[in-house]
PDB file of C-alpha atoms in Angstrom:
ATOM      1  CA  ASN B  28     -42.942   4.649 -31.632  1.00 50.00           C
ATOM      2  CA  ASN B  29     -39.430   6.023 -32.156  1.00 52.00           C
ATOM      3  CA  HIS B  30     -38.970   7.058 -28.545  1.00 53.00           C
ATOM      4  CA  VAL B  31     -36.073   5.237 -26.850  1.00 50.00           C
ATOM      5  CA  THR B  32     -35.855   5.245 -23.081  1.00 50.00           C
ATOM      6  CA  PRO B  33     -32.400   6.319 -21.884  1.00 48.00           C
ATOM      7  CA  PRO B  34     -30.548   3.619 -19.909  1.00 49.00           C
ATOM      8  CA  LEU B  35     -30.393   3.547 -16.136  1.00 48.00           C
ATOM      9  CA  TYR B  36     -27.050   4.022 -14.421  1.00 46.00           C
ATOM     10  CA  ASP B  37     -26.840   3.873 -10.637  1.00 50.00           C
ATOM     11  CA  GLY B  38     -30.570   4.442 -10.414  1.00 49.00           C
ATOM     12  CA  HIS B  39     -30.524   7.673 -12.442  1.00 49.00           C
ATOM     13  CA  MET B  40     -31.553   8.352 -16.027  1.00 46.00           C
ATOM     14  CA  ILE B  41     -28.700   9.447 -18.284  1.00 46.00           C
ATOM     15  CA  GLU B  42     -29.060  11.258 -21.589  1.00 49.00           C
ATOM     16  CA  ARG B  43     -27.479   9.839 -24.725  1.00 48.00           C
ATOM     17  CA  ALA B  44     -24.723  12.039 -26.100  1.00 46.00           C
ATOM     18  CA  ALA B  45     -25.817  13.841 -29.265  1.00 49.00           C
ATOM     19  CA  SER B  46     -22.434  13.211 -30.881  1.00 54.00           C
ATOM     20  CA  GLY B  47     -18.962  12.070 -29.882  1.00 53.00           C
ATOM     21  CA  PRO B  48     -17.844  10.110 -26.816  1.00 57.00           C
ATOM     22  CA  VAL B  49     -18.697  11.205 -23.293  1.00 76.00           C
ATOM     23  CA  PHE B  50     -15.059  10.688 -22.268  1.00 79.00           C
ATOM     24  CA  PRO B  51     -11.990  11.480 -24.379  1.00 79.00           C
ATOM     25  CA  VAL B  52     -10.245   8.501 -25.953  1.00 76.00           C
ATOM     26  CA  PRO B  53      -6.780   7.908 -24.405  1.00 78.00           C
ATOM     27  CA  THR B  54      -3.954   9.049 -26.651  1.00 77.00           C
ATOM     28  CA  SER B  55      -1.154   7.300 -24.739  1.00 79.00           C
ATOM     29  CA  LEU B  56      -0.552   3.766 -23.533  1.00 75.00           C
ATOM     30  CA  SER B  57       1.819   2.249 -21.000  1.00 77.00           C
ATOM     31  CA  PRO B  58       2.504  -1.437 -20.216  1.00 74.00           C
ATOM     32  CA  SER B  59       0.235  -1.287 -17.165  1.00 75.00           C
ATOM     33  CA  ARG B  60      -2.600   0.192 -19.233  1.00 76.00           C
ATOM     34  CA  VAL B  61      -2.223  -2.474 -21.905  1.00 75.00           C
ATOM     35  CA  SER B  62      -2.232  -5.191 -19.227  1.00 74.00           C
ATOM     36  CA  SER B  63      -5.312  -3.630 -17.632  1.00 75.00           C
ATOM     37  CA  PHE B  64      -7.162  -3.602 -20.953  1.00 76.00           C
ATOM     38  CA  THR B  65      -6.301  -7.189 -21.898  1.00 77.00           C
ATOM     39  CA  SER B  66      -7.134  -8.603 -18.452  1.00 76.00           C
ATOM     40  CA  CYS B  67     -10.217  -6.491 -17.659  1.00 81.00           C
ATOM     41  CA  PRO B  68     -11.513  -3.905 -20.155  1.00 82.00           C
ATOM     42  CA  MET B  69     -13.925  -2.517 -17.558  1.00 84.00           C
ATOM     43  CA  GLN B  70     -11.039  -1.788 -15.195  1.00 80.00           C
ATOM     44  CA  PHE B  71      -9.281  -0.032 -18.087  1.00 78.00           C
ATOM     45  CA  ARG B  72     -12.376   2.065 -18.686  1.00 82.00           C
ATOM     46  CA  PHE B  73     -12.680   3.083 -15.042  1.00 77.00           C
ATOM     47  CA  SER B  74      -8.975   3.921 -14.546  1.00 77.00           C
ATOM     48  CA  SER B  75      -7.855   5.192 -17.971  1.00 77.00           C
ATOM     49  CA  ILE B  76     -10.996   6.642 -19.538  1.00 79.00           C
ATOM     50  CA  GLU B  77     -13.260   7.740 -16.703  1.00 78.00           C
ATOM     51  CA  LYS B  78     -10.170   8.276 -14.489  1.00 76.00           C
ATOM     52  CA  LEU B  79     -11.913   7.192 -11.299  1.00 74.00           C
ATOM     53  CA  PRO B  80      -9.659   7.368  -8.214  1.00 76.00           C
ATOM     54  CA  GLU B  81      -8.220   4.059  -7.049  1.00 77.00           C
ATOM     55  CA  ALA B  82      -7.424   3.212  -3.453  1.00 76.00           C
ATOM     56  CA  PRO B  83      -3.757   2.280  -2.899  1.00 79.00           C
ATOM     57  CA  GLY B  84      -2.989  -1.406  -2.376  1.00 90.00           C
ATOM     58  CA  PRO B  85      -0.317  -2.923  -0.101  1.00 93.00           C
ATOM     59  CA  ALA B  86       1.262  -5.055  -2.860  1.00 92.00           C
ATOM     60  CA  THR B  87       1.639  -2.127  -5.260  1.00 91.00           C
ATOM     61  CA  THR B  88       3.059   0.149  -2.561  1.00 95.00           C
ATOM     62  CA  LYS B  89       5.544  -2.515  -1.448  1.00 96.00           C
ATOM     63  CA  GLY B  90       6.635  -2.862  -5.063  1.00 93.00           C
ATOM     64  CA  SER B  91       7.205   0.876  -5.364  1.00 95.00           C
ATOM     65  CA  ILE B  92       9.309   0.941  -2.195  1.00 97.00           C
ATOM     66  CA  VAL B  93      11.431  -2.028  -3.304  1.00 96.00           C
ATOM     67  CA  HIS B  94      11.955  -0.332  -6.691  1.00 95.00           C
ATOM     68  CA  ARG B  95      13.159   2.777  -4.909  1.00 97.00           C
ATOM     69  CA  ALA B  96      15.555   0.821  -2.668  1.00 97.00           C
ATOM     70  CA  LEU B  97      17.081  -0.896  -5.720  1.00 97.00           C
ATOM     71  CA  GLU B  98      17.387   2.425  -7.513  1.00 97.00           C
ATOM     72  CA  LEU B  99      19.345   3.779  -4.539  1.00 98.00           C
ATOM     73  CA  LEU B 100      21.532   0.664  -4.525  1.00 98.00           C
ATOM     74  CA  PHE B 101      22.540   1.133  -8.165  1.00 97.00           C
ATOM     75  CA  VAL B 102      23.459   4.770  -7.625  1.00 97.00           C
ATOM     76  CA  ARG B 103      26.257   3.434  -5.425  1.00 97.00           C
ATOM     77  CA  PRO B 104      29.666   2.369  -6.806  1.00 97.00           C
ATOM     78  CA  ALA B 105      29.645  -1.314  -7.828  1.00 96.00           C
ATOM     79  CA  ALA B 106      31.890  -2.400  -4.943  1.00 96.00           C
ATOM     80  CA  ASP B 107      29.475  -0.895  -2.395  1.00 97.00           C
ATOM     81  CA  ARG B 108      26.418  -2.849  -3.543  1.00 97.00           C
ATOM     82  CA  THR B 109      26.173  -5.243  -0.622  1.00 97.00           C
ATOM     83  CA  PRO B 110      23.314  -6.687   1.449  1.00 96.00           C
ATOM     84  CA  ASP B 111      24.098  -4.192   4.211  1.00 97.00           C
ATOM     85  CA  THR B 112      23.928  -1.190   1.899  1.00 97.00           C
ATOM     86  CA  LEU B 113      20.688  -2.459   0.334  1.00 97.00           C
ATOM     87  CA  ALA B 114      19.228  -2.779   3.830  1.00 97.00           C
ATOM     88  CA  ALA B 115      20.227   0.848   4.465  1.00 98.00           C
ATOM     89  CA  ASP B 116      18.684   1.879   1.146  1.00 98.00           C
ATOM     90  CA  MET B 117      15.457   0.116   2.133  1.00 97.00           C
ATOM     91  CA  THR B 118      15.437   2.170   5.351  1.00 98.00           C
ATOM     92  CA  THR B 119      15.773   5.323   3.243  1.00 98.00           C
ATOM     93  CA  ALA B 120      13.015   4.217   0.854  1.00 98.00           C
ATOM     94  CA  LEU B 121      10.642   3.436   3.732  1.00 98.00           C
ATOM     95  CA  SER B 122      11.353   6.846   5.237  1.00 97.00           C
ATOM     96  CA  GLU B 123      10.678   8.581   1.915  1.00 97.00           C
ATOM     97  CA  TYR B 124       7.340   6.805   1.527  1.00 97.00           C
ATOM     98  CA  ALA B 125       6.205   7.441   5.117  1.00 96.00           C
ATOM     99  CA  THR B 126       4.306  10.550   3.983  1.00 96.00           C
ATOM    100  CA  ASP B 127       3.475   9.371   0.452  1.00 95.00           C
ATOM    101  CA  ALA B 128      -0.237   9.136  -0.371  1.00 93.00           C
ATOM    102  CA  ASP B 129       0.098   5.502  -1.497  1.00 94.00           C
ATOM    103  CA  TYR B 130       1.419   4.540   1.941  1.00 96.00           C
ATOM    104  CA  VAL B 131      -0.664   6.886   4.081  1.00 95.00           C
ATOM    105  CA  GLY B 132      -3.773   5.712   2.224  1.00 94.00           C
ATOM    106  CA  LEU B 133      -3.235   2.168   3.491  1.00 95.00           C
ATOM    107  CA  ARG B 134      -4.196   3.411   6.981  1.00 95.00           C
ATOM    108  CA  LEU B 135      -2.009   0.873   8.759  1.00 96.00           C
ATOM    109  CA  ASP B 136      -2.002   0.590  12.522  1.00 96.00           C
ATOM    110  CA  ALA B 137       1.242  -0.039  14.408  1.00 96.00           C
ATOM    111  CA  ASP B 138       1.110  -3.813  13.919  1.00 97.00           C
ATOM    112  CA  GLY B 139       0.203  -3.440  10.250  1.00 96.00           C
ATOM    113  CA  ALA B 140       3.034  -0.965   9.663  1.00 96.00           C
ATOM    114  CA  ALA B 141       5.537  -3.315  11.322  1.00 97.00           C
ATOM    115  CA  LYS B 142       4.384  -6.242   9.167  1.00 97.00           C
ATOM    116  CA  PHE B 143       4.508  -4.048   6.055  1.00 97.00           C
ATOM    117  CA  GLU B 144       8.149  -3.172   6.771  1.00 97.00           C
ATOM    118  CA  ARG B 145       9.030  -6.818   7.438  1.00 96.00           C
ATOM    119  CA  ASP B 146       7.490  -7.794   4.112  1.00 95.00           C
ATOM    120  CA  CYS B 147       9.515  -5.143   2.258  1.00 95.00           C
ATOM    121  CA  ARG B 148      12.738  -6.271   3.886  1.00 95.00           C
ATOM    122  CA  SER B 149      11.927  -9.911   3.143  1.00 93.00           C
ATOM    123  CA  LEU B 150      11.620  -9.055  -0.549  1.00 91.00           C
ATOM    124  CA  ILE B 151      15.086  -7.510  -0.726  1.00 93.00           C
ATOM    125  CA  ASP B 152      16.577 -10.385   1.285  1.00 88.00           C
ATOM    126  CA  LYS B 153      15.871 -12.612  -1.731  1.00 83.00           C
ATOM    127  CA  TYR B 154      17.428 -10.232  -4.231  1.00 91.00           C
ATOM    128  CA  PHE B 155      21.064 -11.332  -3.884  1.00 92.00           C
ATOM    129  CA  ALA B 156      20.061 -14.932  -4.655  1.00 90.00           C
ATOM    130  CA  MET B 157      19.117 -13.766  -8.176  1.00 90.00           C
ATOM    131  CA  GLU B 158      22.098 -11.649  -9.202  1.00 93.00           C
ATOM    132  CA  ASP B 159      25.284  -9.957  -8.059  1.00 96.00           C
ATOM    133  CA  PRO B 160      24.649  -6.208  -8.427  1.00 97.00           C
ATOM    134  CA  ALA B 161      28.390  -5.509  -8.441  1.00 96.00           C
ATOM    135  CA  THR B 162      28.608  -7.090 -11.901  1.00 96.00           C
ATOM    136  CA  VAL B 163      25.800  -5.009 -13.449  1.00 96.00           C
ATOM    137  CA  ARG B 164      26.837  -2.273 -15.927  1.00 96.00           C
ATOM    138  CA  GLU B 165      23.831   0.014 -15.580  1.00 96.00           C
ATOM    139  CA  ILE B 166      23.390   2.935 -17.981  1.00 95.00           C
ATOM    140  CA  GLY B 167      19.896   4.036 -16.947  1.00 95.00           C
ATOM    141  CA  LEU B 168      17.735   3.785 -13.817  1.00 96.00           C
ATOM    142  CA  GLU B 169      13.990   4.480 -13.713  1.00 94.00           C
ATOM    143  CA  LEU B 170      14.393   5.645 -17.296  1.00 92.00           C
ATOM    144  CA  TRP B 171      11.357   7.447 -18.785  1.00 92.00           C
ATOM    145  CA  MET B 172      10.871   6.723 -22.483  1.00 89.00           C
ATOM    146  CA  GLU B 173       8.168   7.439 -25.042  1.00 90.00           C
ATOM    147  CA  ALA B 174       7.655   7.022 -28.767  1.00 87.00           C
ATOM    148  CA  GLU B 175       4.972   8.054 -31.240  1.00 88.00           C
ATOM    149  CA  VAL B 176       3.194   5.232 -33.078  1.00 83.00           C
ATOM    150  CA  GLY B 177       0.554   6.641 -35.380  1.00 83.00           C
ATOM    151  CA  ALA B 178      -1.884   8.673 -33.296  1.00 84.00           C
ATOM    152  CA  LEU B 179      -0.718   7.039 -30.055  1.00 83.00           C
ATOM    153  CA  THR B 180       2.116   7.820 -27.672  1.00 87.00           C
ATOM    154  CA  LEU B 181       3.635   4.706 -26.130  1.00 85.00           C
ATOM    155  CA  ARG B 182       5.383   5.456 -22.857  1.00 88.00           C
ATOM    156  CA  GLY B 183       6.930   3.686 -19.917  1.00 88.00           C
ATOM    157  CA  ILE B 184       9.581   3.712 -17.221  1.00 91.00           C
ATOM    158  CA  ILE B 185      12.359   1.143 -17.569  1.00 91.00           C
ATOM    159  CA  ASP B 186      13.535   0.003 -14.142  1.00 93.00           C
ATOM    160  CA  ARG B 187      17.070  -0.656 -15.328  1.00 95.00           C
ATOM    161  CA  LEU B 188      18.833  -0.439 -18.678  1.00 95.00           C
ATOM    162  CA  GLU B 189      22.271  -2.006 -18.773  1.00 96.00           C
ATOM    163  CA  LEU B 190      25.013  -3.373 -21.013  1.00 96.00           C
ATOM    164  CA  ASP B 191      26.013  -7.024 -21.200  1.00 95.00           C
ATOM    165  CA  ALA B 192      29.557  -8.333 -21.648  1.00 93.00           C
ATOM    166  CA  ASP B 193      29.341  -7.694 -25.397  1.00 95.00           C
ATOM    167  CA  GLY B 194      28.135  -4.107 -24.986  1.00 94.00           C
ATOM    168  CA  GLU B 195      24.552  -4.994 -26.008  1.00 95.00           C
ATOM    169  CA  LEU B 196      21.494  -3.495 -24.352  1.00 95.00           C
ATOM    170  CA  VAL B 197      19.638  -5.417 -21.636  1.00 94.00           C
ATOM    171  CA  VAL B 198      16.265  -4.356 -20.210  1.00 93.00           C
ATOM    172  CA  THR B 199      15.587  -5.480 -16.629  1.00 92.00           C
ATOM    173  CA  ASP B 200      12.149  -5.106 -15.060  1.00 89.00           C
ATOM    174  CA  TYR B 201      11.750  -5.682 -11.321  1.00 89.00           C
ATOM    175  CA  LYS B 202       8.820  -7.782 -10.083  1.00 86.00           C
ATOM    176  CA  THR B 203       7.978  -8.261  -6.426  1.00 85.00           C
ATOM    177  CA  GLY B 204       5.087 -10.692  -6.900  1.00 74.00           C
ATOM    178  CA  ARG B 205       5.134 -14.459  -7.026  1.00 73.00           C
ATOM    179  CA  ALA B 206       7.128 -15.982  -9.892  1.00 69.00           C
ATOM    180  CA  PRO B 207       4.703 -16.926 -12.704  1.00 62.00           C
ATOM    181  CA  SER B 208       4.173 -20.515 -13.823  1.00 60.00           C
ATOM    182  CA  GLY B 209       5.322 -21.542 -17.291  1.00 61.00           C
ATOM    183  CA  ASN B 210       1.815 -20.986 -18.672  1.00 60.00           C
ATOM    184  CA  PHE B 211       1.838 -17.328 -17.655  1.00 56.00           C
ATOM    185  CA  GLU B 212       5.506 -16.462 -18.087  1.00 57.00           C
ATOM    186  CA  GLN B 213       5.083 -14.854 -21.508  1.00 58.00           C
ATOM    187  CA  LYS B 214       2.156 -12.777 -20.272  1.00 60.00           C
ATOM    188  CA  SER B 215       4.339 -11.497 -17.424  1.00 62.00           C
ATOM    189  CA  LEU B 216       7.058 -10.580 -19.932  1.00 63.00           C
ATOM    190  CA  ALA B 217       4.668  -8.591 -22.124  1.00 66.00           C
ATOM    191  CA  GLY B 218       5.585  -5.327 -20.392  1.00 72.00           C
ATOM    192  CA  VAL B 219       9.300  -5.980 -20.896  1.00 80.00           C
ATOM    193  CA  HIS B 220       8.712  -6.567 -24.619  1.00 81.00           C
ATOM    194  CA  PHE B 221       6.967  -3.189 -24.605  1.00 84.00           C
ATOM    195  CA  TYR B 222      10.087  -1.571 -23.116  1.00 87.00           C
ATOM    196  CA  SER B 223      12.231  -3.350 -25.696  1.00 88.00           C
ATOM    197  CA  PHE B 224      10.166  -1.728 -28.450  1.00 88.00           C
ATOM    198  CA  LEU B 225      10.619   1.698 -26.827  1.00 90.00           C
ATOM    199  CA  CYS B 226      14.410   1.199 -26.771  1.00 91.00           C
ATOM    200  CA  GLU B 227      14.417   0.319 -30.453  1.00 91.00           C
ATOM    201  CA  ALA B 228      12.201   3.313 -31.291  1.00 90.00           C
ATOM    202  CA  VAL B 229      14.255   5.801 -29.252  1.00 91.00           C
ATOM    203  CA  PHE B 230      17.814   4.471 -29.661  1.00 91.00           C
ATOM    204  CA  GLY B 231      17.441   2.698 -32.999  1.00 92.00           C
ATOM    205  CA  LYS B 232      18.805  -0.462 -31.373  1.00 91.00           C
ATOM    206  CA  ARG B 233      16.903  -3.507 -30.191  1.00 92.00           C
ATOM    207  CA  PRO B 234      17.992  -4.899 -26.786  1.00 94.00           C
ATOM    208  CA  ALA B 235      19.752  -8.256 -26.914  1.00 94.00           C
ATOM    209  CA  LYS B 236      18.013  -9.437 -23.751  1.00 91.00           C
ATOM    210  CA  ILE B 237      14.954  -8.689 -21.634  1.00 88.00           C
ATOM    211  CA  ARG B 238      14.427 -10.100 -18.188  1.00 88.00           C
TER     212      ARG B 238
END
């Protein structure tokens, strides 16, 4: 008997495709997509192949708002990059995101919205303990880059591209989550290595540092 029963999916019979994939194979990759595939291939399939909608999450939305506040800070002249101006830039970023789908989709009540804002401000309070923004020689903010590698397009957005004291490139990637342990540090840096490759492909120059 050569008859094969089609598999069940969600209680319904599905027909096998006569030829070719049901969904198109992705032709571009970003650091987040690579991380998704290596940590959970099924998540990669749902988000990048089947393109199922994903509900916004508080941590991701907070990260986006902090990124925006830091972008606004580095648009300012170096001497004006102070805790007070970053606090003002956070106010602007929160206002911009008030009607954004990623924030609205969180469906926060008044107490939840107040806690969300406190959390965002707490994240930027720790920023000045890590670096002095007045000393940073930025040459690109939220910089979109892409490069062809065979049949694939590698793409990504570099949070900050800067020059060090010797005029060499430095790629800085902002993270708002908990600092990784030593065992997971290299995994966390994988995305920054990806951006380093994009710089070399686009500019013909490998960054001297990634962080």
